mmCIF file of C-alpha atoms in Angstrom:
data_model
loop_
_atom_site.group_PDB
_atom_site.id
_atom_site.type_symbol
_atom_site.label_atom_id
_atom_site.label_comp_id
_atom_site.label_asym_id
_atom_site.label_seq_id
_atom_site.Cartn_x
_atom_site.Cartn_y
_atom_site.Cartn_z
ATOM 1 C CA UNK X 1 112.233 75.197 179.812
ATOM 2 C CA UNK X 2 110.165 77.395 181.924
ATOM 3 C CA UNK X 3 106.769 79.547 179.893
ATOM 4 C CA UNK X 4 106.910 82.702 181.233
ATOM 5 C CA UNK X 5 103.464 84.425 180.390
ATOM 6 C CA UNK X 6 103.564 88.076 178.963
ATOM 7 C CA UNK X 7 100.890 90.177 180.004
ATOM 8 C CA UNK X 8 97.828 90.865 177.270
ATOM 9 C CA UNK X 9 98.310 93.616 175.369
ATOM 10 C CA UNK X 10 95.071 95.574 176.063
ATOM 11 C CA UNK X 11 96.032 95.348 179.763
ATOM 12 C CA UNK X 12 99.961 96.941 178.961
ATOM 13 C CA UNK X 13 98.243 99.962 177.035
ATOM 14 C CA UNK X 14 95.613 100.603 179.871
ATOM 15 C CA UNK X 15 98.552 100.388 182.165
ATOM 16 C CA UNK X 16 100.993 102.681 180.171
ATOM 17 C CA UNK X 17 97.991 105.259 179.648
ATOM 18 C CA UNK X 18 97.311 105.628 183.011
ATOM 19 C CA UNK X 19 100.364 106.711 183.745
ATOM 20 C CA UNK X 20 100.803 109.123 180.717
ATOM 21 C CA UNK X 21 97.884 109.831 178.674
ATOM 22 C CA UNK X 22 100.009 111.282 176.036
ATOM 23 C CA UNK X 23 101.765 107.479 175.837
ATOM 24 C CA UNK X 24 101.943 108.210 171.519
ATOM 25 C CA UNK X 25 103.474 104.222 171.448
ATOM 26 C CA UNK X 26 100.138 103.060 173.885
ATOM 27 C CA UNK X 27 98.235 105.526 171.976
ATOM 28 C CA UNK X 28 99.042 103.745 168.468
ATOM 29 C CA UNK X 29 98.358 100.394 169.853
ATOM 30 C CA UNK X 30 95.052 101.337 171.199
ATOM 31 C CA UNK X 31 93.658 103.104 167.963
ATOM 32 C CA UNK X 32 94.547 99.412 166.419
ATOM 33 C CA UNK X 33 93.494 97.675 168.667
ATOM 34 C CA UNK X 34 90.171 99.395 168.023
ATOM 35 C CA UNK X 35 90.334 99.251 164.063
ATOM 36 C CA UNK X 36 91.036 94.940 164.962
ATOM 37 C CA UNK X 37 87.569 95.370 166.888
ATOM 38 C CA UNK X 38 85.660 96.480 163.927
ATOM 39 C CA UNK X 39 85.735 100.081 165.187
ATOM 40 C CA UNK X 40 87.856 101.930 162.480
ATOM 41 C CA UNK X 41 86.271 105.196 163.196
ATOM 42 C CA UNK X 42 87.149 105.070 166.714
ATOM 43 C CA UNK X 43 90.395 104.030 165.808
ATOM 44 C CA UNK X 44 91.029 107.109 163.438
ATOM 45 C CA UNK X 45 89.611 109.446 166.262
ATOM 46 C CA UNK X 46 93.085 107.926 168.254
ATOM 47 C CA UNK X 47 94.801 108.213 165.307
ATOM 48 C CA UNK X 48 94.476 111.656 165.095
ATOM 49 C CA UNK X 49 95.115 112.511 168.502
ATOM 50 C CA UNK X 50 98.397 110.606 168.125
ATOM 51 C CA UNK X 51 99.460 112.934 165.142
ATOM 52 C CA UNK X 52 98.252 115.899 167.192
ATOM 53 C CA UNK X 53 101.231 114.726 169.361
ATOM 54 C CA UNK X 54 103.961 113.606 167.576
ATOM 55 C CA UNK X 55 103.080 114.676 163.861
ATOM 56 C CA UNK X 56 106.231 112.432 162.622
ATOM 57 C CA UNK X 57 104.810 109.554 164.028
ATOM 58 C CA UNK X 58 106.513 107.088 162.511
ATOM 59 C CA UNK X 59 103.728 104.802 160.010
ATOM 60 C CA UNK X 60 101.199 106.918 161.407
ATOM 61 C CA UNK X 61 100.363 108.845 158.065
ATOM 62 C CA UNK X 62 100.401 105.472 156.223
ATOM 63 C CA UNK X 63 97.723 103.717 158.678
ATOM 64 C CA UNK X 64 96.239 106.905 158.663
ATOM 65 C CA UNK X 65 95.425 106.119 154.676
ATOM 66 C CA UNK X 66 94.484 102.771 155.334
ATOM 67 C CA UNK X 67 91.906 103.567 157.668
ATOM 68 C CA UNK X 68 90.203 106.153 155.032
ATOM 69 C CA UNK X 69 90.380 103.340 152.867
ATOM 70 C CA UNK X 70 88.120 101.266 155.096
ATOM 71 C CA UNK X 71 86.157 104.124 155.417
ATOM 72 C CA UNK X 72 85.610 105.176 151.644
ATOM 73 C CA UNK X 73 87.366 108.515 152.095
ATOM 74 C CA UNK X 74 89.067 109.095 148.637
ATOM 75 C CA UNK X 75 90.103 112.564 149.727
ATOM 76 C CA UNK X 76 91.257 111.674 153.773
ATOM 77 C CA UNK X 77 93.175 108.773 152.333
ATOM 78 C CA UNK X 78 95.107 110.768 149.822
ATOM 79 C CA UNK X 79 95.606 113.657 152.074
ATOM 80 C CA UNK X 80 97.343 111.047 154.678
ATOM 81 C CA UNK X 81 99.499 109.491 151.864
ATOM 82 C CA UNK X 82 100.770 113.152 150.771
ATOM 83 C CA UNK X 83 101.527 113.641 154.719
ATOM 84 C CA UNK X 84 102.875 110.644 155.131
ATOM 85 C CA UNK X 85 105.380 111.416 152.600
ATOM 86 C CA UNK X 86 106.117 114.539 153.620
ATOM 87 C CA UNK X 87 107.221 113.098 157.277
ATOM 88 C CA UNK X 88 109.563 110.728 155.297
ATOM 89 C CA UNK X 89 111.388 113.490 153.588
#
C-alpha cells in the first residue's frame, strides 16, 4: 500500500486564492480556518465577504449564526438564521 500525502489545507487555500481572490469555496475554508484559530471575528469579516459574492452560499447563512453566537450577537445571529432560510426557499 503506498501513503500518498495530501497537501495541508492552509497551504491549498493560499494556493487557490492566489489565483482567484474571489475563490468563495477557499474563501469559506479560510474564514474557518480562522474561527478554529480562536479568531471568530476575523472569520465573520471572510464570512461576509463570501456572501457579498455568492449570497446563496450554500451553509453560509447558518455559520453565519453560529459565529454571532460566539460573539453574543442576539440580533446578527437571528438576522443570519432568517437569511439563511430565505436562501433555502
Amino acid at each position: 500500500m503506498t501513503y500518498v500525502e495530501r497537501p495541508e489545507t492552509a497551504m491549498l487555500v493560499r494556493q487557490r486564492l492566489a489565483e482567484n481572490a474571489d475563490d468563495v469555496d477557499a474563501l469559506f475554508v479560510l474564514a474557518a480556518m480562522e474561527v478554529q484559530e480562536g479568531r471568530v471575528v476575523e472569520g465573520l469579516r471572510i464570512l461576509d465577504y463570501v456572501l457579498h459574492l455568492a449570497p446563496a452560499y450554500p451553509g453560509g447563512w447558518r455559520f453565519k449564526a453560529s459565529l454571532h453566537r460566539m460573539t453574543g450577537d442576539v440580533e446578527g445571529e437571528e438576522a443570519a438564521w432568517e437569511r439563511a432560510d430565505e436562501s433555502e426557499e
